Amino acid sequence: MLSKSQARTFFLGGTVVTFLVFIGLTVYSFMPSNDQTHHEKIDAQVIRGKEIWESNNCMGCHTIMGEGGYYAPELTKVVERRGEGYIKAVLQSPIPWGPKGRKMVKYEMNDADTEAMIAYFKWIGQLDLNGFDRVVSPLAQDEEEVTE
């Protein structure tokens, strides 16, 4: 059993050590060598794609890196999974895109906006996901898994 002064010393010592570890890890995580965003690859196309993403509220239905709505597919690695041609066809479709009973708004995007969206998806797809190479929305599960 610790005396009152020993308990206080133990508490204060543990608090100081924990605080110093926290500060050290914070400084380490903000070091330029640990940057995983590839911000140097952001160009006007990527910025335009992000603006289109936000102005159309795509995150209301889709997710990127697990964040957003779960109504529609996860798009973090969509270029890798589906390819540019598929994305272009969906975004420029003159009719609402409706796979698996869900409907996506028809955007009928022009070539410039479509290329900007593809550039944005490519940039997102190149981010380091810290070992989570495949972020999947619950809607992307196989039917066999869902029936379990």
XYZ file of C-alpha atoms in Angstrom:
148
model
C 0.000 0.000 0.000
C 1.322 3.418 -0.952
C 1.343 6.317 1.433
C -0.424 9.516 0.423
C 2.799 11.242 -0.641
C 3.992 8.154 -2.578
C 0.634 7.937 -4.398
C 0.796 11.644 -5.249
C 4.379 11.275 -6.525
C 3.412 8.210 -8.541
C 0.407 10.024 -10.051
C 2.357 13.182 -10.903
C 5.290 11.186 -12.305
C 2.966 9.084 -14.466
C 1.169 12.201 -15.680
C 4.444 13.914 -16.643
C 5.762 10.804 -18.435
C 2.470 10.344 -20.309
C 2.422 14.027 -21.267
C 6.001 13.871 -22.576
C 5.216 10.741 -24.617
C 2.124 12.475 -26.035
C 4.135 15.582 -27.006
C 6.868 13.435 -28.548
C 4.404 11.428 -30.642
C 2.618 14.615 -31.713
C 5.870 16.196 -32.893
C 6.830 12.943 -34.645
C 3.499 12.706 -36.472
C 3.811 16.268 -37.810
C 7.320 15.779 -39.186
C 7.477 16.297 -42.976
C 8.994 12.838 -43.476
C 5.779 11.282 -42.099
C 3.450 13.122 -44.478
C 1.330 10.528 -46.299
C -0.998 12.899 -48.151
C 1.130 13.512 -51.262
C -0.020 17.135 -51.196
C 2.629 18.001 -53.771
C 0.563 16.053 -56.340
C -2.480 18.300 -55.864
C -2.996 20.303 -59.032
C -5.830 22.374 -60.513
C -7.573 19.230 -61.802
C -7.614 17.604 -58.350
C -8.876 20.809 -56.752
C -11.627 21.124 -59.373
C -12.611 17.478 -58.800
C -12.875 18.103 -55.044
C -15.023 21.182 -55.694
C -17.356 19.136 -57.920
C -17.459 16.382 -55.269
C -18.505 18.886 -52.614
C -20.916 20.961 -54.721
C -22.836 17.824 -55.751
C -22.858 16.469 -52.161
C -21.403 13.156 -53.349
C -20.463 12.318 -49.761
C -24.159 12.227 -48.928
C -24.287 8.811 -50.608
C -20.685 7.692 -51.226
C -17.772 7.238 -48.837
C -14.108 8.086 -49.219
C -11.728 6.452 -46.751
C -14.741 5.149 -44.858
C -16.271 8.580 -44.326
C -19.591 9.602 -45.831
C -22.885 7.945 -46.629
C -23.321 4.198 -47.024
C -26.050 4.328 -49.655
C -23.627 4.031 -52.568
C -20.226 2.362 -53.095
C -16.957 3.334 -51.404
C -14.803 5.363 -53.830
C -11.338 5.483 -52.239
C -9.807 3.078 -54.764
C -12.485 3.364 -57.469
C -9.999 4.054 -60.291
C -8.032 0.955 -59.331
C -11.197 -1.175 -59.033
C -13.265 0.052 -61.985
C -10.979 2.050 -64.277
C -11.299 5.484 -65.810
C -13.641 4.378 -68.604
C -16.258 3.108 -66.178
C -16.129 6.298 -64.106
C -16.424 8.426 -67.227
C -19.435 6.408 -68.428
C -21.223 6.792 -65.087
C -20.583 10.523 -64.764
C -21.541 11.287 -68.366
C -24.547 8.956 -68.530
C -27.673 10.637 -69.971
C -29.906 8.473 -67.765
C -29.820 7.909 -63.975
C -27.310 5.170 -63.185
C -29.134 2.395 -61.337
C -27.130 -0.714 -60.423
C -28.559 -3.038 -57.746
C -31.758 -1.033 -57.385
C -30.087 2.168 -56.141
C -30.228 5.223 -58.386
C -27.460 7.729 -58.937
C -28.417 11.162 -60.207
C -27.669 11.751 -63.885
C -24.959 14.371 -64.033
C -24.216 14.398 -67.764
C -20.851 15.951 -66.923
C -18.755 17.496 -69.650
C -15.319 16.086 -70.447
C -13.450 18.695 -68.376
C -15.464 18.034 -65.212
C -15.253 14.277 -65.711
C -11.479 14.449 -66.077
C -11.310 16.590 -62.927
C -13.310 13.991 -60.978
C -11.049 11.211 -62.272
C -7.969 13.232 -61.255
C -9.461 13.659 -57.766
C -10.219 9.937 -57.489
C -6.686 9.086 -58.670
C -5.185 11.366 -56.027
C -7.417 9.899 -53.308
C -6.476 6.392 -54.482
C -2.759 7.128 -54.015
C -3.059 8.111 -50.347
C -1.321 5.803 -47.879
C -4.079 4.025 -45.983
C -1.685 2.590 -43.389
C -2.256 -0.998 -44.408
C -5.983 -0.707 -45.021
C -5.586 -1.168 -48.761
C -9.242 -1.890 -49.317
C -11.736 0.268 -47.507
C -15.146 -1.251 -48.124
C -18.623 0.017 -47.442
C -21.124 -2.467 -45.969
C -23.002 -2.284 -49.281
C -20.064 -3.783 -51.158
C -20.225 -7.103 -49.327
C -20.949 -10.258 -51.250
C -24.502 -11.532 -51.020
C -23.320 -14.709 -49.296
C -21.804 -12.675 -46.485
C -24.976 -10.618 -46.051
C -27.198 -13.679 -45.649
C -25.173 -14.986 -42.712
